[in-house]
mmCIF file of C-alpha atoms in Angstrom:
data_model
loop_
_atom_site.group_PDB
_atom_site.id
_atom_site.type_symbol
_atom_site.label_atom_id
_atom_site.label_comp_id
_atom_site.label_asym_id
_atom_site.label_seq_id
_atom_site.Cartn_x
_atom_site.Cartn_y
_atom_site.Cartn_z
ATOM 1 C CA GLU A 1 75.794 105.271 119.379
ATOM 2 C CA VAL A 2 77.414 106.085 122.868
ATOM 3 C CA GLN A 3 74.452 106.306 125.922
ATOM 4 C CA LEU A 4 75.108 106.756 129.467
ATOM 5 C CA VAL A 5 72.484 106.007 131.901
ATOM 6 C CA GLU A 6 73.076 107.043 135.548
ATOM 7 C CA SER A 7 70.675 105.221 138.077
ATOM 8 C CA GLY A 8 70.768 105.173 141.975
ATOM 9 C CA GLY A 9 69.520 108.847 143.238
ATOM 10 C CA GLY A 10 67.033 109.446 145.396
ATOM 11 C CA LEU A 11 66.453 111.071 148.427
ATOM 12 C CA VAL A 12 68.641 110.123 151.398
ATOM 13 C CA GLN A 13 69.514 111.724 155.397
ATOM 14 C CA PRO A 14 72.435 113.299 155.956
ATOM 15 C CA GLY A 15 74.691 110.728 156.949
ATOM 16 C CA GLY A 16 73.703 108.539 154.587
ATOM 17 C CA SER A 17 75.003 106.592 151.756
ATOM 18 C CA LEU A 18 74.105 106.136 147.939
ATOM 19 C CA ARG A 19 75.192 104.184 145.540
ATOM 20 C CA LEU A 20 75.037 105.445 141.631
ATOM 21 C CA SER A 21 75.622 103.711 138.603
ATOM 22 C CA CYS A 22 76.362 104.538 135.113
ATOM 23 C CA ALA A 23 75.402 101.680 132.277
ATOM 24 C CA ALA A 24 77.246 102.744 129.237
ATOM 25 C CA SER A 25 77.082 101.348 125.790
ATOM 26 C CA GLY A 26 78.081 101.836 122.702
ATOM 27 C CA PHE A 27 81.635 102.417 122.932
ATOM 28 C CA THR A 28 84.681 100.245 124.209
ATOM 29 C CA PHE A 29 83.853 100.888 127.809
ATOM 30 C CA SER A 30 87.234 99.497 129.081
ATOM 31 C CA SER A 31 89.100 101.718 126.649
ATOM 32 C CA TYR A 32 88.336 104.991 128.581
ATOM 33 C CA TRP A 33 88.391 107.128 131.878
ATOM 34 C CA MET A 34 85.098 107.925 133.264
ATOM 35 C CA HIS A 35 84.225 110.862 134.944
ATOM 36 C CA TRP A 36 81.539 112.233 137.390
ATOM 37 C CA VAL A 37 80.220 115.612 137.119
ATOM 38 C CA ARG A 38 77.713 116.931 139.464
ATOM 39 C CA GLN A 39 75.679 119.765 139.381
ATOM 40 C CA ALA A 40 73.394 121.717 142.448
ATOM 41 C CA PRO A 41 70.016 123.271 141.528
ATOM 42 C CA GLY A 42 70.508 126.384 139.704
ATOM 43 C CA LYS A 43 74.120 126.316 140.362
ATOM 44 C CA GLY A 44 76.847 125.136 137.452
ATOM 45 C CA LEU A 45 78.648 121.978 136.804
ATOM 46 C CA VAL A 46 81.369 120.900 138.985
ATOM 47 C CA TRP A 47 83.727 117.855 138.710
ATOM 48 C CA VAL A 48 83.189 115.428 140.849
ATOM 49 C CA SER A 49 85.732 112.156 140.381
ATOM 50 C CA ARG A 50 87.528 110.566 137.711
ATOM 51 C CA ILE A 51 88.406 106.905 137.078
ATOM 52 C CA ASN A 52 91.169 106.015 134.667
ATOM 53 C CA SER A 53 90.409 102.949 131.798
ATOM 54 C CA ASP A 54 91.115 99.527 134.405
ATOM 55 C CA GLY A 55 90.453 101.275 137.637
ATOM 56 C CA SER A 56 93.963 101.555 139.112
ATOM 57 C CA SER A 57 94.030 105.322 139.238
ATOM 58 C CA THR A 58 91.246 107.640 140.895
ATOM 59 C CA SER A 59 90.993 111.241 141.436
ATOM 60 C CA TYR A 60 88.548 113.383 143.491
ATOM 61 C CA ALA A 61 87.492 116.901 144.213
ATOM 62 C CA ASP A 62 88.565 118.110 147.842
ATOM 63 C CA SER A 63 85.021 118.301 148.463
ATOM 64 C CA VAL A 64 84.101 114.646 148.220
ATOM 65 C CA LYS A 65 87.262 113.151 149.107
ATOM 66 C CA GLY A 66 87.429 110.724 152.025
ATOM 67 C CA ARG A 67 83.533 110.447 151.502
ATOM 68 C CA PHE A 68 83.126 109.210 147.693
ATOM 69 C CA THR A 69 84.638 106.306 145.859
ATOM 70 C CA ILE A 70 84.302 105.740 142.201
ATOM 71 C CA SER A 71 84.735 102.647 140.629
ATOM 72 C CA ARG A 72 83.898 100.611 137.791
ATOM 73 C CA ASP A 73 83.024 97.011 136.525
ATOM 74 C CA ASN A 74 84.546 96.300 133.232
ATOM 75 C CA ALA A 75 82.740 93.389 132.145
ATOM 76 C CA LYS A 76 79.584 94.828 133.287
ATOM 77 C CA ASN A 77 80.247 98.412 131.302
ATOM 78 C CA THR A 78 79.437 99.901 134.546
ATOM 79 C CA LEU A 79 80.742 102.971 136.589
ATOM 80 C CA TYR A 80 80.039 103.351 140.410
ATOM 81 C CA LEU A 81 80.174 106.491 142.830
ATOM 82 C CA GLN A 82 79.992 105.466 146.463
ATOM 83 C CA MET A 83 78.696 108.313 148.558
ATOM 84 C CA ASN A 84 79.007 108.019 151.991
ATOM 85 C CA SER A 85 78.608 110.773 154.890
ATOM 86 C CA LEU A 86 76.238 112.469 152.280
ATOM 87 C CA ARG A 87 75.628 116.056 153.505
ATOM 88 C CA ALA A 88 72.979 118.539 152.114
ATOM 89 C CA GLU A 89 75.821 120.293 150.559
ATOM 90 C CA ASP A 90 75.640 117.034 148.235
ATOM 91 C CA THR A 91 72.189 117.681 146.813
ATOM 92 C CA ALA A 92 72.776 118.029 143.046
ATOM 93 C CA VAL A 93 72.067 115.861 139.934
ATOM 94 C CA TYR A 94 74.860 113.646 139.144
ATOM 95 C CA TYR A 95 76.372 112.718 135.448
ATOM 96 C CA CYS A 96 78.806 110.373 134.285
ATOM 97 C CA ALA A 97 80.540 111.594 131.097
ATOM 98 C CA ILE A 98 83.651 111.022 129.083
ATOM 99 C CA ALA A 99 86.035 111.969 126.449
ATOM 100 C CA THR A 100 86.506 110.284 123.644
ATOM 101 C CA PRO A 101 88.157 111.681 120.376
ATOM 102 C CA GLY A 102 85.021 112.148 118.945
ATOM 103 C CA GLY A 103 84.303 114.683 121.775
ATOM 104 C CA PHE A 104 82.792 114.516 125.307
ATOM 105 C CA TYR A 105 79.681 112.427 125.712
ATOM 106 C CA TRP A 106 77.083 113.053 128.901
ATOM 107 C CA GLY A 107 74.327 110.681 130.774
ATOM 108 C CA GLN A 108 71.214 112.485 131.486
ATOM 109 C CA GLY A 109 71.642 112.374 135.071
ATOM 110 C CA THR A 110 70.476 111.001 138.317
ATOM 111 C CA LEU A 111 69.313 113.408 141.513
ATOM 112 C CA VAL A 112 70.707 113.320 144.555
ATOM 113 C CA THR A 113 68.299 114.976 147.796
ATOM 114 C CA VAL A 114 70.126 114.842 150.927
ATOM 115 C CA SER A 115 67.763 116.203 153.484
ATOM 116 C CA SER A 116 66.233 115.183 156.238
ATOM 117 C CA GLN B 1 95.820 127.460 139.495
ATOM 118 C CA LEU B 2 93.840 126.208 136.296
ATOM 119 C CA VAL B 3 90.392 128.640 136.141
ATOM 120 C CA LEU B 4 87.572 129.418 133.779
ATOM 121 C CA THR B 5 85.966 132.572 133.599
ATOM 122 C CA GLN B 6 82.821 133.247 131.831
ATOM 123 C CA SER B 7 80.564 135.888 131.609
ATOM 124 C CA PRO B 8 77.096 135.115 133.739
ATOM 125 C CA SER B 9 74.982 136.292 131.212
ATOM 126 C CA ALA B 10 74.396 137.362 127.972
ATOM 127 C CA SER B 11 71.603 138.797 125.048
ATOM 128 C CA ALA B 12 71.402 139.104 121.892
ATOM 129 C CA SER B 13 67.930 139.484 119.611
ATOM 130 C CA LEU B 14 66.750 136.042 117.441
ATOM 131 C CA GLY B 15 68.397 135.798 113.992
ATOM 132 C CA ALA B 16 71.441 138.186 115.234
ATOM 133 C CA SER B 17 74.932 136.766 116.116
ATOM 134 C CA VAL B 18 76.189 136.556 119.798
ATOM 135 C CA LYS B 19 79.553 135.793 120.704
ATOM 136 C CA LEU B 20 79.953 134.081 124.214
ATOM 137 C CA THR B 21 83.861 134.202 125.586
ATOM 138 C CA CYS B 22 85.764 132.116 128.112
ATOM 139 C CA THR B 23 89.050 132.882 129.432
ATOM 140 C CA LEU B 24 91.724 130.455 131.118
ATOM 141 C CA SER B 25 93.575 131.879 133.734
ATOM 142 C CA SER B 26 97.279 133.111 133.488
ATOM 143 C CA GLY B 27 99.835 130.686 132.158
ATOM 144 C CA HIS B 28 97.584 128.367 130.722
ATOM 145 C CA SER B 29 96.888 129.887 127.504
ATOM 146 C CA SER B 30 97.749 127.290 125.165
ATOM 147 C CA TYR B 31 95.181 124.800 126.268
ATOM 148 C CA ALA B 32 92.143 123.530 125.124
ATOM 149 C CA ILE B 33 88.816 123.577 125.758
ATOM 150 C CA ALA B 34 85.482 122.463 124.992
ATOM 151 C CA TRP B 35 82.223 123.956 125.075
ATOM 152 C CA HIS B 36 79.085 122.397 126.303
ATOM 153 C CA GLN B 37 75.238 123.875 125.990
ATOM 154 C CA GLN B 38 72.449 123.183 128.794
ATOM 155 C CA GLN B 39 68.921 123.740 127.744
ATOM 156 C CA PRO B 40 66.655 124.366 130.527
ATOM 157 C CA GLU B 41 65.602 121.109 132.506
ATOM 158 C CA LYS B 42 68.210 118.955 130.305
ATOM 159 C CA GLY B 43 71.621 117.598 130.717
ATOM 160 C CA PRO B 44 74.776 118.852 129.018
ATOM 161 C CA ARG B 45 75.337 118.904 125.248
ATOM 162 C CA TYR B 46 78.690 119.047 123.982
ATOM 163 C CA LEU B 47 79.174 121.111 121.406
ATOM 164 C CA MET B 48 82.890 121.487 120.564
ATOM 165 C CA LYS B 49 86.357 121.049 121.220
ATOM 166 C CA LEU B 50 88.620 124.570 120.565
ATOM 167 C CA ASN B 51 92.201 124.873 120.094
ATOM 168 C CA SER B 52 94.404 127.519 121.103
ATOM 169 C CA ASP B 53 95.568 127.876 117.242
ATOM 170 C CA GLY B 54 90.987 128.302 116.845
ATOM 171 C CA SER B 55 91.143 125.325 114.982
ATOM 172 C CA HIS B 56 87.702 123.119 116.687
ATOM 173 C CA SER B 57 86.047 120.229 115.973
ATOM 174 C CA LYS B 58 82.353 119.648 116.844
ATOM 175 C CA GLY B 59 79.741 117.104 118.296
ATOM 176 C CA ASP B 60 77.737 115.030 116.031
ATOM 177 C CA GLY B 61 75.194 117.342 114.490
ATOM 178 C CA ILE B 62 75.535 120.565 115.851
ATOM 179 C CA PRO B 63 74.739 123.114 113.182
ATOM 180 C CA ASP B 64 77.088 125.132 111.212
ATOM 181 C CA ARG B 65 75.861 128.176 112.706
ATOM 182 C CA PHE B 66 78.183 127.378 116.029
ATOM 183 C CA SER B 67 82.015 127.879 115.658
ATOM 184 C CA GLY B 68 84.759 128.541 117.423
ATOM 185 C CA SER B 69 87.937 130.935 117.767
ATOM 186 C CA SER B 70 90.924 131.868 120.114
ATOM 187 C CA SER B 71 92.894 134.660 120.535
ATOM 188 C CA GLY B 72 95.840 134.203 123.243
ATOM 189 C CA ALA B 73 94.224 133.099 126.624
ATOM 190 C CA GLU B 74 90.340 134.215 125.186
ATOM 191 C CA ARG B 75 88.284 130.889 123.765
ATOM 192 C CA TYR B 76 85.535 132.274 121.994
ATOM 193 C CA LEU B 77 81.732 130.464 121.044
ATOM 194 C CA THR B 78 80.177 132.437 118.082
ATOM 195 C CA ILE B 79 76.004 131.565 117.757
ATOM 196 C CA SER B 80 74.990 132.638 114.137
ATOM 197 C CA SER B 81 71.274 133.124 113.340
ATOM 198 C CA LEU B 82 70.056 132.964 116.354
ATOM 199 C CA GLN B 83 66.765 130.422 117.140
ATOM 200 C CA SER B 84 64.958 130.369 120.448
ATOM 201 C CA GLU B 85 66.692 127.029 121.136
ATOM 202 C CA ASP B 86 69.513 128.323 121.714
ATOM 203 C CA GLU B 87 68.994 129.974 124.939
ATOM 204 C CA ALA B 88 70.586 128.074 127.188
ATOM 205 C CA ASP B 89 73.355 128.045 129.729
ATOM 206 C CA TYR B 90 76.927 127.677 128.074
ATOM 207 C CA TYR B 91 79.500 126.145 129.845
ATOM 208 C CA CYS B 92 83.464 125.781 128.693
ATOM 209 C CA GLN B 93 85.516 123.119 129.881
ATOM 210 C CA THR B 94 89.168 122.256 130.068
ATOM 211 C CA TRP B 95 91.162 119.494 131.694
ATOM 212 C CA GLY B 96 94.577 118.657 133.348
ATOM 213 C CA THR B 97 94.910 116.820 136.219
ATOM 214 C CA ALA B 98 90.766 116.634 136.824
ATOM 215 C CA TRP B 99 88.282 118.489 134.793
ATOM 216 C CA VAL B 100 87.537 122.105 135.647
ATOM 217 C CA PHE B 101 84.456 124.453 134.239
ATOM 218 C CA GLY B 102 83.760 127.653 134.064
ATOM 219 C CA GLY B 103 80.525 129.279 135.546
ATOM 220 C CA GLY B 104 78.729 129.100 132.645
ATOM 221 C CA THR B 105 76.632 131.587 130.568
ATOM 222 C CA LYS B 106 72.944 132.030 130.538
ATOM 223 C CA LEU B 107 72.192 133.165 127.400
ATOM 224 C CA THR B 108 68.811 134.764 126.308
ATOM 225 C CA VAL B 109 67.464 135.463 122.765
ATOM 226 C CA LEU B 110 65.658 138.521 122.789
#
């Protein structure tokens, strides 16, 4: 069974940093591209970033480019999102997700609140 | 630019059927999409992948009450025999250089 478990969310001041993790199990982690998607309170789903299977290629939404860094550790089956220079508008639940031949899988999300 | 358009809200009565629409932007009518359900205070749940020819493949455990169809740039999600637990937000999604989501449709079961 595919499982994605996010962690690392919390309250951070504007301008601060946070690193999110996504622990994966139930599939061959090193074979799949991974994604981060966020959802601000009361709003819709927004794609944030993706990384290819070996970590050599990444892509970001314009809103986070230059501030967020996606990475992965295939030995630990873990995906990361390093978030720097955080802003109030980054407040959201952050989900990790994958697309497989069998469909899409989502984690339960981790809440990031940027506030002073 | 790849854009997905959804109506913000829909409603239907318990036991009835409802058809939700997702429209692909001009020039992208051949794209496949995915439908996801998000019940209140929960994370998204994958429902199905829907191709331009209307063929679709559903996620594990998705009831037969959920089906998909396509016409041109429109992608549809039909839910029959509506139940109270179907009250949720429904998002369509596609993928190109990045994932793209529609704005979501809030379904109310009356």
